[in-house]
Phi, psi and omega in degrees: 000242193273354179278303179343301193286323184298322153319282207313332184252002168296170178278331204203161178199130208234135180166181189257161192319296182283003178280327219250337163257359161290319191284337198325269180337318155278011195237130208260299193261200205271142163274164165214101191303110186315155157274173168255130237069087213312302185338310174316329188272354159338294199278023182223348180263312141015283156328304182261061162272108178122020186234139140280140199224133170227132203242113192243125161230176173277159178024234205264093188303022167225020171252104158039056168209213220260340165330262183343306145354264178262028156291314181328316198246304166277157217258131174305313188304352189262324183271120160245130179235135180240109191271140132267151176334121188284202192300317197281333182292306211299323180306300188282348176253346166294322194242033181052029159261136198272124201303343186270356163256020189226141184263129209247127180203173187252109182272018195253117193054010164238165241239139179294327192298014193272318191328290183350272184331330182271359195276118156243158204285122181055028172262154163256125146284105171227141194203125198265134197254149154317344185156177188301332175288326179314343147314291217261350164277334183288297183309313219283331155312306194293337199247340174275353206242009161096032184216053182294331213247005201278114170281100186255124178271155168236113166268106182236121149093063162330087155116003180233187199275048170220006176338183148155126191229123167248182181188128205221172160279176169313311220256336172242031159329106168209023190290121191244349156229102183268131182300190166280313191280059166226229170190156193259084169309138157237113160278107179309086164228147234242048165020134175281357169236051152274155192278093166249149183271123178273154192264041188197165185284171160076073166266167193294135184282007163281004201254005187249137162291107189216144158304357217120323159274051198228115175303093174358135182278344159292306179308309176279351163300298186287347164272319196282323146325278171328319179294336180059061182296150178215141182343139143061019165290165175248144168239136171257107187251113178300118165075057161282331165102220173316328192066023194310299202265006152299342184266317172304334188275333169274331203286004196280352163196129163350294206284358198248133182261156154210189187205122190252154185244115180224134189277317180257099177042273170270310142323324137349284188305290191331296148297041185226323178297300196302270293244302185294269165027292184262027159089348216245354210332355230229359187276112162309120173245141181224122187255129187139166186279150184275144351272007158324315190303322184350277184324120187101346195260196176244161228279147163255173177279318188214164190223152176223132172255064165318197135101000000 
């Protein structure tokens, strides 16, 4: 249909080896294989602005695919996007979950530690994977952190003649051929001494690796209420120390960034350890002293000063 025709009459066609050999028969202009960093191909795609371009993705290109991407850079008037069901639809309708209760997240280019936040005791999960290893780092993660018992469906080539869906627990995960192309259902079930992150401020100060230098979990309740975070504020936490209440602070909504400021080294480190640790891996560390370190960085919404 309209997909077709637009292939067929682009100038030019940007996609990955296998969209770009599915496509072999419609496509009239030049292929282009993404580069790695798909970004790099931003400024030659660019070039032909006022020209037609056609960009081949999987499922729907504004669920964690090549949409974004080049929202980024091009004007939405400029943008036709023809979606198909994404990874998650396709997922969720095999095993009859309903997608606003299930939690969704992407492991392609971020740290299996992204997880953490979501293993909650009896949550459902789908985690769109990076690649064929990313099964068996996901089991082998979900099982050092106590959810071992954790029912992971594995889903490979979604929706083409190359289907295939198995399912195993975490802990006996032994699947040794994996497509590249596939995403994970997890059924969440929790050991009574698994490491779950609670969802409110003011966690327990055992869970942070600290020296001493640390804010009291009564104390950080009540800063973190005062800073009041809202989606996709930035925090500059001065003297983070532990990085306790910068972590806490990302963990209060996906969208919120922060930067933690530190002099010293090994606490440096530490907190960047808590930050994987807990779910946060996206947590800045700037090591140097105040008010030097500043410089360069980028303005934040609230400031917390420790140290």
């Amino acid at each position: 249909g309209a997909a077709r025709a637009l292939v067929s009459s682009a100038d030019a066609v940007y996609g990955g080896a296998r969209h770009l050999e599915y496509a072999r028969q419609l496509i009239r202009g030049e292929a282009v294989t993404w580069p790695s960093p798909m970004t790099e191909a931003m400024p030659g795609i660019l070039t032909r602005r006022g020209r037609p371009v056609a960009v081949l993705a999987s499922g729907d290109p504004f669920c964690y695919g090549a949409g974004r991407t080049m929202a980024r850079h091009v004007p939405a008037a400029e943008i036709v996007s023809i979606p198909a069901p994404s990874a998650f639809s396709l997922a969720a309708s095999k095993f009859c979950w309903s997608l606003p209760d299930t939690g969704q997240v992407t492991l392609c280019g971020r740290p299996i530690e992204t997880l953490a936040p979501h293993l909650q005791p009896e949550a459902r999960l789908l985690a769109l994977s990076a690649d064929a290893g990313t099964p068996l780092q996901v089991c082998a993660y979900l099982c050092a952190r106590g959810f071992g018992a954790s029912t992971v469906h594995l889903m490979e080539y979604l929706g083409g003649p190359r289907e295939r869906i198995r399912t195993a627990s975490a802990g006996g995960f032994a699947f040794n051929d994996i497509g590249a192309l596939n995403l994970l259902g997890i059924e969440v079930v929790a050991a009574s001494d698994a490491l779950v992150v609670p969802r409110t401020a003011g966690l327990a100060d055992d869970l942070f690796e600290h020296d001493g230098q640390l804010t009291k979990r009564e104390i950080r309740a009540v800063t973190l209420s005062a800073l009041a975070p809202r989606a996709g504020e930035r925090l500059w936490d001065v003297g983070c120390g532990a990085g306790s209440v910068a972590i806490e602070w990302l963990l209060a909504h996906p969208a919120n960034r922060a930067i933690g400021f530190e002099s010293d080294p090994a606490r440096a480190a530490r907190a960047a350890r808590n930050a994987a640790n807990l779910g946060v891996p996206g947590l800045e560390i700037v090591q140097g002293a105040a008010p030097g370190a500043f410089e360069g960085a980028h303005p934040p919404d609230a400031v917390f000063i420790g140290g």
